[in-house]
PDB file of C-alpha atoms in Angstrom:
ATOM      1  CA  MET A   2      99.281 134.184 124.319  1.00 43.00           C
ATOM      2  CA  PRO A   3     100.012 130.490 123.730  1.00 45.00           C
ATOM      3  CA  LYS A   4     100.360 129.414 120.124  1.00 45.00           C
ATOM      4  CA  ALA A   5      97.473 127.330 118.765  1.00 44.00           C
ATOM      5  CA  THR A   6      98.498 123.751 118.186  1.00 46.00           C
ATOM      6  CA  LYS A   7      97.534 121.611 115.249  1.00 44.00           C
ATOM      7  CA  PRO A   8      95.063 118.859 116.198  1.00 46.00           C
ATOM      8  CA  ARG A   9      96.731 115.543 116.819  1.00 47.00           C
ATOM      9  CA  ARG A  10      95.763 112.727 114.453  1.00 44.00           C
ATOM     10  CA  ALA A  11      94.272 110.698 117.274  1.00 43.00           C
ATOM     11  CA  ASP A  12      92.190 113.692 118.404  1.00 47.00           C
ATOM     12  CA  ALA A  13      90.923 114.262 114.862  1.00 46.00           C
ATOM     13  CA  PHE A  14      90.126 110.565 114.559  1.00 45.00           C
ATOM     14  CA  GLY A  15      88.167 110.510 117.815  1.00 49.00           C
ATOM     15  CA  SER A  16      86.364 113.753 116.996  1.00 49.00           C
ATOM     16  CA  LEU A  17      85.192 112.492 113.620  1.00 49.00           C
ATOM     17  CA  LEU A  18      84.243 109.090 114.955  1.00 47.00           C
ATOM     18  CA  GLY A  19      82.014 110.943 117.384  1.00 48.00           C
ATOM     19  CA  THR A  20      80.035 112.317 114.466  1.00 46.00           C
ATOM     20  CA  THR A  21      79.023 108.808 113.393  1.00 46.00           C
ATOM     21  CA  LYS A  22      76.666 108.620 116.396  1.00 44.00           C
ATOM     22  CA  LEU A  23      77.848 105.097 117.157  1.00 41.00           C
ATOM     23  CA  ASP A  24      78.335 103.541 120.556  1.00 44.00           C
ATOM     24  CA  LEU A  25      82.112 103.547 120.422  1.00 42.00           C
ATOM     25  CA  ALA A  26      82.610 103.221 124.150  1.00 46.00           C
ATOM     26  CA  PRO A  27      83.914  99.843 125.272  1.00 48.00           C
ATOM     27  CA  PRO A  28      82.939  96.797 125.746  1.00 61.00           C
ATOM     28  CA  SER A  29      86.400  95.424 126.109  1.00 77.00           C
ATOM     29  CA  PRO A  30      88.046  93.782 123.104  1.00 84.00           C
ATOM     30  CA  SER A  31      87.407  90.117 122.539  1.00 86.00           C
ATOM     31  CA  ALA A  32      89.680  87.557 120.886  1.00 89.00           C
ATOM     32  CA  VAL A  33      88.528  86.718 117.365  1.00 91.00           C
ATOM     33  CA  PRO A  34      90.019  83.861 115.295  1.00 92.00           C
ATOM     34  CA  LEU A  35      91.967  85.126 112.291  1.00 91.00           C
ATOM     35  CA  ASP A  36      90.392  82.551 110.010  1.00 91.00           C
ATOM     36  CA  GLN A  37      86.989  84.157 110.662  1.00 91.00           C
ATOM     37  CA  ILE A  38      88.114  87.640 109.574  1.00 91.00           C
ATOM     38  CA  ARG A  39      87.686  88.672 105.958  1.00 89.00           C
ATOM     39  CA  VAL A  40      88.799  91.896 104.310  1.00 87.00           C
ATOM     40  CA  ARG A  41      86.179  94.217 102.837  1.00 79.00           C
ATOM     41  CA  ALA A  42      86.240  94.567  99.062  1.00 73.00           C
ATOM     42  CA  ARG A  43      86.080  98.367  99.461  1.00 67.00           C
ATOM     43  CA  GLN A  44      88.948  98.591 101.934  1.00 66.00           C
ATOM     44  CA  PRO A  45      90.744 101.892 101.122  1.00 61.00           C
ATOM     45  CA  ARG A  46      94.287 100.670 101.672  1.00 61.00           C
ATOM     46  CA  ARG A  47      95.583  98.465  98.867  1.00 65.00           C
ATOM     47  CA  HIS A  48      99.370  98.314  99.303  1.00 67.00           C
ATOM     48  CA  PHE A  49     101.421  97.131 102.257  1.00 73.00           C
ATOM     49  CA  ASP A  50     105.194  97.511 102.342  1.00 71.00           C
ATOM     50  CA  GLU A  51     106.674  94.048 102.876  1.00 79.00           C
ATOM     51  CA  ALA A  52     109.660  95.189 104.960  1.00 82.00           C
ATOM     52  CA  SER A  53     107.461  97.290 107.249  1.00 79.00           C
ATOM     53  CA  LEU A  54     104.991  94.409 107.588  1.00 81.00           C
ATOM     54  CA  ALA A  55     107.789  91.990 108.495  1.00 88.00           C
ATOM     55  CA  SER A  56     109.016  94.422 111.160  1.00 87.00           C
ATOM     56  CA  LEU A  57     105.515  94.699 112.631  1.00 85.00           C
ATOM     57  CA  ALA A  58     105.163  90.906 112.584  1.00 88.00           C
ATOM     58  CA  GLN A  59     108.355  90.603 114.654  1.00 90.00           C
ATOM     59  CA  SER A  60     106.940  93.133 117.128  1.00 90.00           C
ATOM     60  CA  VAL A  61     103.698  91.139 117.296  1.00 89.00           C
ATOM     61  CA  ARG A  62     105.649  87.946 118.050  1.00 90.00           C
ATOM     62  CA  GLU A  63     107.325  89.684 120.974  1.00 88.00           C
ATOM     63  CA  GLN A  64     104.495  91.818 122.360  1.00 88.00           C
ATOM     64  CA  GLY A  65     101.277  90.672 120.711  1.00 88.00           C
ATOM     65  CA  VAL A  66      98.748  92.919 118.965  1.00 88.00           C
ATOM     66  CA  LEU A  67      98.602  95.995 121.189  1.00 85.00           C
ATOM     67  CA  GLN A  68      95.691  97.804 119.520  1.00 86.00           C
ATOM     68  CA  PRO A  69      92.470  95.920 118.758  1.00 90.00           C
ATOM     69  CA  VAL A  70      91.172  95.783 115.207  1.00 89.00           C
ATOM     70  CA  LEU A  71      87.671  96.947 114.343  1.00 88.00           C
ATOM     71  CA  LEU A  72      85.194  94.409 112.935  1.00 91.00           C
ATOM     72  CA  ARG A  73      81.543  93.961 112.161  1.00 88.00           C
ATOM     73  CA  ARG A  74      79.547  90.747 112.062  1.00 89.00           C
ATOM     74  CA  VAL A  75      78.704  89.423 108.556  1.00 86.00           C
ATOM     75  CA  ASP A  76      76.874  86.076 108.451  1.00 83.00           C
ATOM     76  CA  GLN A  77      78.968  83.640 110.488  1.00 84.00           C
ATOM     77  CA  ASP A  78      82.220  85.566 110.039  1.00 89.00           C
ATOM     78  CA  TYR A  79      83.602  89.024 110.704  1.00 91.00           C
ATOM     79  CA  GLU A  80      84.356  91.785 108.205  1.00 89.00           C
ATOM     80  CA  LEU A  81      87.390  93.948 108.824  1.00 89.00           C
ATOM     81  CA  ILE A  82      86.700  97.683 109.075  1.00 87.00           C
ATOM     82  CA  ALA A  83      90.040  98.951 110.419  1.00 85.00           C
ATOM     83  CA  GLY A  84      93.348  97.269 111.209  1.00 86.00           C
ATOM     84  CA  GLU A  85      94.232  95.220 108.107  1.00 86.00           C
ATOM     85  CA  ARG A  86      97.950  95.806 108.629  1.00 86.00           C
ATOM     86  CA  ARG A  87      97.701  94.357 112.159  1.00 90.00           C
ATOM     87  CA  VAL A  88      95.739  91.363 110.850  1.00 91.00           C
ATOM     88  CA  ARG A  89      98.364  90.693 108.162  1.00 90.00           C
ATOM     89  CA  ALA A  90     101.203  91.017 110.695  1.00 91.00           C
ATOM     90  CA  ALA A  91      99.432  88.680 113.105  1.00 92.00           C
ATOM     91  CA  ARG A  92      99.124  86.054 110.380  1.00 91.00           C
ATOM     92  CA  LEU A  93     102.803  86.456 109.505  1.00 90.00           C
ATOM     93  CA  ALA A  94     103.677  86.099 113.186  1.00 91.00           C
ATOM     94  CA  GLY A  95     101.776  82.812 113.363  1.00 92.00           C
ATOM     95  CA  LEU A  96      98.974  83.985 115.674  1.00 92.00           C
ATOM     96  CA  SER A  97      95.599  82.297 115.528  1.00 92.00           C
ATOM     97  CA  GLU A  98      93.528  85.184 116.904  1.00 92.00           C
ATOM     98  CA  VAL A  99      93.628  88.948 117.473  1.00 92.00           C
ATOM     99  CA  PRO A 100      91.953  91.325 119.930  1.00 92.00           C
ATOM    100  CA  ALA A 101      88.996  93.010 118.255  1.00 90.00           C
ATOM    101  CA  LEU A 102      86.153  95.420 118.846  1.00 89.00           C
ATOM    102  CA  VAL A 103      82.974  94.271 117.121  1.00 89.00           C
ATOM    103  CA  ARG A 104      80.486  96.948 116.106  1.00 87.00           C
ATOM    104  CA  GLU A 105      77.098  96.958 114.421  1.00 86.00           C
ATOM    105  CA  VAL A 106      77.536  99.492 111.617  1.00 84.00           C
ATOM    106  CA  SER A 107      76.066 100.121 108.174  1.00 83.00           C
ATOM    107  CA  ASP A 108      78.027  99.946 104.912  1.00 82.00           C
ATOM    108  CA  GLU A 109      78.290 103.735 104.843  1.00 80.00           C
ATOM    109  CA  GLU A 110      79.505 103.947 108.439  1.00 83.00           C
ATOM    110  CA  ALA A 111      82.044 101.197 107.772  1.00 84.00           C
ATOM    111  CA  ASP A 112      83.354 103.144 104.745  1.00 81.00           C
ATOM    112  CA  VAL A 113      83.799 106.278 106.849  1.00 82.00           C
ATOM    113  CA  MET A 114      85.499 104.465 109.724  1.00 83.00           C
ATOM    114  CA  ALA A 115      87.891 102.717 107.326  1.00 80.00           C
ATOM    115  CA  ALA A 116      88.672 106.060 105.664  1.00 81.00           C
ATOM    116  CA  LEU A 117      89.297 107.678 109.041  1.00 82.00           C
ATOM    117  CA  GLU A 118      91.792 105.014 110.039  1.00 78.00           C
ATOM    118  CA  ASN A 119      93.490 105.261 106.646  1.00 74.00           C
ATOM    119  CA  LEU A 120      94.132 108.963 107.277  1.00 79.00           C
ATOM    120  CA  GLN A 121      96.146 108.105 110.394  1.00 75.00           C
ATOM    121  CA  ARG A 122      98.870 106.310 108.437  1.00 71.00           C
ATOM    122  CA  GLU A 123     102.390 107.729 108.565  1.00 65.00           C
ATOM    123  CA  ASP A 124     103.051 106.565 104.979  1.00 67.00           C
ATOM    124  CA  LEU A 125      99.872 108.093 103.569  1.00 77.00           C
ATOM    125  CA  ASN A 126     100.274 109.084  99.909  1.00 82.00           C
ATOM    126  CA  PRO A 127      98.361 111.992  98.293  1.00 88.00           C
ATOM    127  CA  LEU A 128      95.964 109.723  96.397  1.00 90.00           C
ATOM    128  CA  ASP A 129      94.989 107.765  99.510  1.00 86.00           C
ATOM    129  CA  GLU A 130      94.581 111.021 101.438  1.00 88.00           C
ATOM    130  CA  VAL A 131      92.309 112.517  98.791  1.00 92.00           C
ATOM    131  CA  GLU A 132      90.129 109.417  98.444  1.00 89.00           C
ATOM    132  CA  ALA A 133      89.777 108.983 102.222  1.00 88.00           C
ATOM    133  CA  THR A 134      88.959 112.664 102.690  1.00 91.00           C
ATOM    134  CA  LEU A 135      86.316 112.572  99.952  1.00 93.00           C
ATOM    135  CA  THR A 136      84.640 109.600 101.660  1.00 88.00           C
ATOM    136  CA  ILE A 137      84.459 111.492 104.955  1.00 89.00           C
ATOM    137  CA  VAL A 138      83.270 114.774 103.433  1.00 92.00           C
ATOM    138  CA  ALA A 139      80.606 112.942 101.400  1.00 91.00           C
ATOM    139  CA  ARG A 140      79.155 111.496 104.590  1.00 87.00           C
ATOM    140  CA  GLU A 141      79.270 114.815 106.430  1.00 86.00           C
ATOM    141  CA  LEU A 142      77.478 116.652 103.620  1.00 90.00           C
ATOM    142  CA  ARG A 143      75.159 113.763 102.734  1.00 90.00           C
ATOM    143  CA  VAL A 144      76.210 113.630  99.085  1.00 92.00           C
ATOM    144  CA  ARG A 145      77.791 110.975  96.876  1.00 92.00           C
ATOM    145  CA  VAL A 146      81.582 110.738  96.826  1.00 91.00           C
ATOM    146  CA  ASP A 147      81.697 111.674  93.128  1.00 93.00           C
ATOM    147  CA  GLU A 148      79.774 114.862  93.917  1.00 94.00           C
ATOM    148  CA  VAL A 149      82.266 116.215  96.454  1.00 95.00           C
ATOM    149  CA  VAL A 150      84.910 117.671  94.116  1.00 95.00           C
ATOM    150  CA  PRO A 151      82.395 119.576  91.928  1.00 95.00           C
ATOM    151  CA  LEU A 152      80.756 120.827  95.133  1.00 95.00           C
ATOM    152  CA  LEU A 153      84.089 122.105  96.502  1.00 95.00           C
ATOM    153  CA  HIS A 154      84.875 123.946  93.286  1.00 94.00           C
ATOM    154  CA  ALA A 155      81.371 125.411  93.218  1.00 94.00           C
ATOM    155  CA  GLN A 156      81.806 126.679  96.784  1.00 94.00           C
ATOM    156  CA  ARG A 157      85.089 128.325  95.842  1.00 93.00           C
ATOM    157  CA  ARG A 158      83.324 130.216  93.049  1.00 93.00           C
ATOM    158  CA  ALA A 159      80.034 131.037  94.800  1.00 93.00           C
ATOM    159  CA  PRO A 160      80.134 130.136  98.502  1.00 93.00           C
ATOM    160  CA  ASP A 161      76.997 129.210 100.410  1.00 93.00           C
ATOM    161  CA  GLU A 162      77.271 130.191 104.082  1.00 94.00           C
ATOM    162  CA  GLU A 163      75.803 127.003 105.540  1.00 94.00           C
ATOM    163  CA  THR A 164      77.809 124.646 103.274  1.00 94.00           C
ATOM    164  CA  VAL A 165      81.022 126.552 103.916  1.00 94.00           C
ATOM    165  CA  ALA A 166      80.461 126.321 107.679  1.00 94.00           C
ATOM    166  CA  ARG A 167      80.016 122.543 107.449  1.00 93.00           C
ATOM    167  CA  LEU A 168      83.123 122.195 105.285  1.00 94.00           C
ATOM    168  CA  ASP A 169      85.155 124.356 107.657  1.00 94.00           C
ATOM    169  CA  ALA A 170      84.032 122.210 110.576  1.00 91.00           C
ATOM    170  CA  VAL A 171      84.912 118.817 109.082  1.00 89.00           C
ATOM    171  CA  PHE A 172      88.317 119.943 107.790  1.00 90.00           C
ATOM    172  CA  ALA A 173      89.086 121.532 111.172  1.00 89.00           C
ATOM    173  CA  ARG A 174      88.399 118.187 112.845  1.00 85.00           C
ATOM    174  CA  LEU A 175      90.573 116.403 110.289  1.00 84.00           C
ATOM    175  CA  GLY A 176      93.440 118.771 111.010  1.00 81.00           C
ATOM    176  CA  ARG A 177      94.816 118.510 107.469  1.00 79.00           C
ATOM    177  CA  GLY A 178      94.439 122.069 106.169  1.00 88.00           C
ATOM    178  CA  THR A 179      91.416 123.865 104.770  1.00 93.00           C
ATOM    179  CA  TRP A 180      88.906 122.621 102.242  1.00 94.00           C
ATOM    180  CA  ARG A 181      89.923 125.456  99.937  1.00 95.00           C
ATOM    181  CA  SER A 182      93.562 124.353  99.819  1.00 94.00           C
ATOM    182  CA  PHE A 183      92.405 120.737  99.471  1.00 94.00           C
ATOM    183  CA  ALA A 184      90.280 121.649  96.421  1.00 94.00           C
ATOM    184  CA  ALA A 185      92.985 123.846  94.893  1.00 92.00           C
ATOM    185  CA  ASN A 186      96.079 121.722  95.514  1.00 91.00           C
ATOM    186  CA  LYS A 187      95.235 118.098  96.247  1.00 92.00           C
ATOM    187  CA  VAL A 188      92.247 116.848  94.266  1.00 94.00           C
ATOM    188  CA  GLY A 189      94.169 117.381  91.016  1.00 93.00           C
ATOM    189  CA  VAL A 190      95.721 113.941  91.547  1.00 94.00           C
ATOM    190  CA  LEU A 191      92.376 112.465  90.478  1.00 94.00           C
ATOM    191  CA  ARG A 192      92.952 113.881  86.993  1.00 93.00           C
ATOM    192  CA  PHE A 193      95.979 111.643  86.456  1.00 94.00           C
ATOM    193  CA  ALA A 194      95.589 108.997  83.755  1.00 94.00           C
ATOM    194  CA  PRO A 195      93.787 105.877  85.044  1.00 93.00           C
ATOM    195  CA  GLU A 196      96.873 103.694  84.562  1.00 94.00           C
ATOM    196  CA  LEU A 197      98.872 106.022  86.816  1.00 95.00           C
ATOM    197  CA  LEU A 198      96.195 105.946  89.518  1.00 93.00           C
ATOM    198  CA  ASP A 199      96.131 102.131  89.383  1.00 90.00           C
ATOM    199  CA  LEU A 200      99.916 101.985  89.832  1.00 91.00           C
ATOM    200  CA  MET A 201      99.747 104.406  92.761  1.00 90.00           C
ATOM    201  CA  ARG A 202      97.014 102.376  94.451  1.00 85.00           C
ATOM    202  CA  ALA A 203      99.080  99.217  93.980  1.00 81.00           C
ATOM    203  CA  GLY A 204     102.099 100.892  95.591  1.00 83.00           C
ATOM    204  CA  ARG A 205     104.220 100.549  92.451  1.00 87.00           C
ATOM    205  CA  LEU A 206     104.531 104.261  91.724  1.00 91.00           C
ATOM    206  CA  GLU A 207     104.818 107.124  94.195  1.00 91.00           C
ATOM    207  CA  TYR A 208     103.196 110.502  93.728  1.00 92.00           C
ATOM    208  CA  THR A 209     106.219 112.488  92.522  1.00 94.00           C
ATOM    209  CA  ARG A 210     107.001 110.208  89.576  1.00 95.00           C
ATOM    210  CA  ALA A 211     103.301 109.757  88.776  1.00 95.00           C
ATOM    211  CA  ALA A 212     102.964 113.554  88.646  1.00 95.00           C
ATOM    212  CA  ALA A 213     105.927 113.779  86.247  1.00 95.00           C
ATOM    213  CA  LEU A 214     104.387 111.127  84.004  1.00 96.00           C
ATOM    214  CA  SER A 215     100.982 112.822  84.119  1.00 95.00           C
ATOM    215  CA  ARG A 216     102.509 115.857  82.401  1.00 93.00           C
ATOM    216  CA  VAL A 217     103.185 113.726  79.312  1.00 93.00           C
ATOM    217  CA  LYS A 218     100.067 114.366  77.231  1.00 89.00           C
ATOM    218  CA  ASP A 219     100.836 111.945  74.389  1.00 89.00           C
ATOM    219  CA  ALA A 220      99.265 108.650  75.499  1.00 89.00           C
ATOM    220  CA  HIS A 221     101.687 106.453  73.504  1.00 90.00           C
ATOM    221  CA  LEU A 222     104.749 108.260  74.824  1.00 91.00           C
ATOM    222  CA  ARG A 223     103.350 108.166  78.359  1.00 93.00           C
ATOM    223  CA  ALA A 224     102.758 104.397  78.131  1.00 93.00           C
ATOM    224  CA  GLU A 225     106.327 103.925  76.917  1.00 93.00           C
ATOM    225  CA  LEU A 226     107.721 106.092  79.716  1.00 95.00           C
ATOM    226  CA  ILE A 227     105.657 104.258  82.345  1.00 95.00           C
ATOM    227  CA  GLN A 228     107.254 100.976  81.270  1.00 94.00           C
ATOM    228  CA  ARG A 229     110.701 102.545  81.287  1.00 94.00           C
ATOM    229  CA  THR A 230     110.087 104.137  84.676  1.00 95.00           C
ATOM    230  CA  LEU A 231     109.091 100.818  86.208  1.00 93.00           C
ATOM    231  CA  GLY A 232     111.766  98.793  84.435  1.00 92.00           C
ATOM    232  CA  GLU A 233     114.701 101.208  84.715  1.00 92.00           C
ATOM    233  CA  ASN A 234     113.616 103.009  87.900  1.00 92.00           C
ATOM    234  CA  LEU A 235     113.710 106.414  86.212  1.00 92.00           C
ATOM    235  CA  GLY A 236     113.668 109.461  88.482  1.00 94.00           C
ATOM    236  CA  VAL A 237     111.610 112.609  88.040  1.00 94.00           C
ATOM    237  CA  ARG A 238     114.352 114.447  86.133  1.00 93.00           C
ATOM    238  CA  GLU A 239     114.971 111.468  83.858  1.00 93.00           C
ATOM    239  CA  ILE A 240     111.250 111.243  83.078  1.00 94.00           C
ATOM    240  CA  ALA A 241     111.152 114.954  82.248  1.00 92.00           C
ATOM    241  CA  ALA A 242     114.230 114.654  80.024  1.00 91.00           C
ATOM    242  CA  ALA A 243     112.854 111.619  78.198  1.00 90.00           C
ATOM    243  CA  ALA A 244     109.530 113.379  77.620  1.00 88.00           C
ATOM    244  CA  ARG A 245     111.186 116.481  76.195  1.00 84.00           C
ATOM    245  CA  PRO A 246     111.004 116.526  72.383  1.00 75.00           C
ATOM    246  CA  SER A 247     114.405 115.915  70.840  1.00 62.00           C
ATOM    247  CA  ARG A 248     115.869 118.699  68.820  1.00 58.00           C
ATOM    248  CA  VAL A 249     115.923 117.824  65.128  1.00 53.00           C
ATOM    249  CA  VAL A 250     119.094 118.866  63.305  1.00 57.00           C
ATOM    250  CA  ASP A 251     118.415 120.151  59.796  1.00 59.00           C
ATOM    251  CA  THR A 252     120.908 118.384  57.487  1.00 69.00           C
ATOM    252  CA  PRO A 253     121.045 117.758  53.720  1.00 71.00           C
ATOM    253  CA  LEU A 254     120.434 114.036  54.352  1.00 68.00           C
ATOM    254  CA  ARG A 255     117.299 114.765  56.394  1.00 65.00           C
ATOM    255  CA  ARG A 256     115.962 117.098  53.689  1.00 71.00           C
ATOM    256  CA  VAL A 257     116.550 114.446  50.986  1.00 72.00           C
ATOM    257  CA  ARG A 258     114.713 111.819  53.062  1.00 68.00           C
ATOM    258  CA  GLU A 259     111.749 114.145  53.538  1.00 66.00           C
ATOM    259  CA  LEU A 260     111.621 114.952  49.795  1.00 70.00           C
ATOM    260  CA  LEU A 261     111.732 111.261  48.849  1.00 69.00           C
ATOM    261  CA  ASP A 262     108.523 110.462  50.675  1.00 66.00           C
ATOM    262  CA  GLU A 263     106.509 107.899  48.637  1.00 65.00           C
ATOM    263  CA  ARG A 264     103.387 110.077  48.646  1.00 63.00           C
ATOM    264  CA  GLN A 265     105.387 112.994  47.291  1.00 68.00           C
ATOM    265  CA  MET A 266     106.797 110.834  44.508  1.00 71.00           C
ATOM    266  CA  ALA A 267     103.334 109.491  43.609  1.00 72.00           C
ATOM    267  CA  ARG A 268     102.125 113.000  42.849  1.00 74.00           C
ATOM    268  CA  LEU A 269     104.838 113.574  40.218  1.00 78.00           C
ATOM    269  CA  GLY A 270     104.290 113.101  36.534  1.00 80.00           C
ATOM    270  CA  GLU A 271     106.340 110.625  34.509  1.00 83.00           C
ATOM    271  CA  ARG A 272     108.748 113.292  33.238  1.00 86.00           C
ATOM    272  CA  ASP A 273     109.411 114.608  36.761  1.00 83.00           C
ATOM    273  CA  ARG A 274     109.923 111.097  38.137  1.00 81.00           C
ATOM    274  CA  LYS A 275     112.563 110.440  35.438  1.00 84.00           C
ATOM    275  CA  ARG A 276     114.244 113.687  36.389  1.00 86.00           C
ATOM    276  CA  VAL A 277     114.293 112.621  40.061  1.00 83.00           C
ATOM    277  CA  GLN A 278     115.819 109.276  39.095  1.00 84.00           C
ATOM    278  CA  GLN A 279     118.486 111.104  37.075  1.00 86.00           C
ATOM    279  CA  LEU A 280     119.305 113.397  40.003  1.00 84.00           C
ATOM    280  CA  LEU A 281     119.450 110.444  42.394  1.00 82.00           C
ATOM    281  CA  GLY A 282     121.934 108.762  40.046  1.00 80.00           C
ATOM    282  CA  GLU A 283     124.102 111.886  40.058  1.00 82.00           C
ATOM    283  CA  LEU A 284     123.847 112.066  43.867  1.00 79.00           C
ATOM    284  CA  GLU A 285     124.805 108.407  44.212  1.00 77.00           C
ATOM    285  CA  GLY A 286     127.799 108.859  41.958  1.00 77.00           C
ATOM    286  CA  LEU A 287     128.867 111.954  43.844  1.00 79.00           C
ATOM    287  CA  LEU A 288     128.674 110.254  47.240  1.00 75.00           C
ATOM    288  CA  SER A 289     130.195 106.896  46.212  1.00 74.00           C
ATOM    289  CA  GLY A 290     133.054 108.250  44.072  1.00 68.00           C
ATOM    290  CA  PRO A 291     136.542 109.150  45.300  1.00 69.00           C
ATOM    291  CA  PRO A 292     136.712 112.258  47.468  1.00 65.00           C
ATOM    292  CA  ARG A 293     137.516 115.387  45.529  1.00 61.00           C
ATOM    293  CA  PRO A 294     140.405 117.503  46.672  1.00 62.00           C
ATOM    294  CA  GLY A 295     139.278 120.681  48.373  1.00 56.00           C
ATOM    295  CA  ARG A 296     139.726 123.912  46.549  1.00 52.00           C
ATOM    296  CA  ARG A 297     142.754 125.854  47.532  1.00 52.00           C
ATOM    297  CA  ARG A 298     142.231 129.432  48.458  1.00 48.00           C
ATOM    298  CA  SER A 299     144.144 131.975  46.440  1.00 45.00           C
TER     299      SER A 299
END
């Protein structure tokens, strides 16, 4: 019996686009001037690797833009739904226009289509994957995006047959594992500190180091380690070592320093303070005088 194959990304993309009930069959692409294309404020992808973009721009110079971008009409211009990387590369390559498919879609449909394309990226990081998946699941279940994670956890605890069937169906079309494993293993990234999520979205911090920093519960120490990680390019092991509490060695000097705390001294009466001063004088004389010869053993 032939082994079942995992759905290809393109198949999953086409399958889910089919659920939007849009007319996604051609017309053929048309050439749209780049200066009439504007990026949506809610575009899911926020970071573009400069070296990879330069490489794509060189390919565009030689072969042109091979896959049309997806747009919708907004006033006298066009709003980009999918294909921002191609638009950026075309601008770098000096093109004045790109091939585009123009669709009439709502804000919600545009969000879903942008999320679907984002899931096709080879360099997709866990945060982008989670946020794109939540957008798609929210549309499929007709709930708000911020309601999806609580809903998934609720279904793990007390499953509803109809909801589970719908979840199974959308995750099967995505081809990225089950909704149960998604809820158990992936959505935890959303619990990272906001500053870590911002750095991940900006492409300045990858998931593995962000996860190591998220384990640092002290906010001040975490902020310090974030700066060190960015400035010194600390690795995961170095972050873990720096976050580990240092072992305090119990020495006579440390004990004296602890005992001479100002608040401790303030609680003493005048007689006890004079006694402390006397002992400190003896200690100073002992430490500053000439070394005494060690006792010889008999």
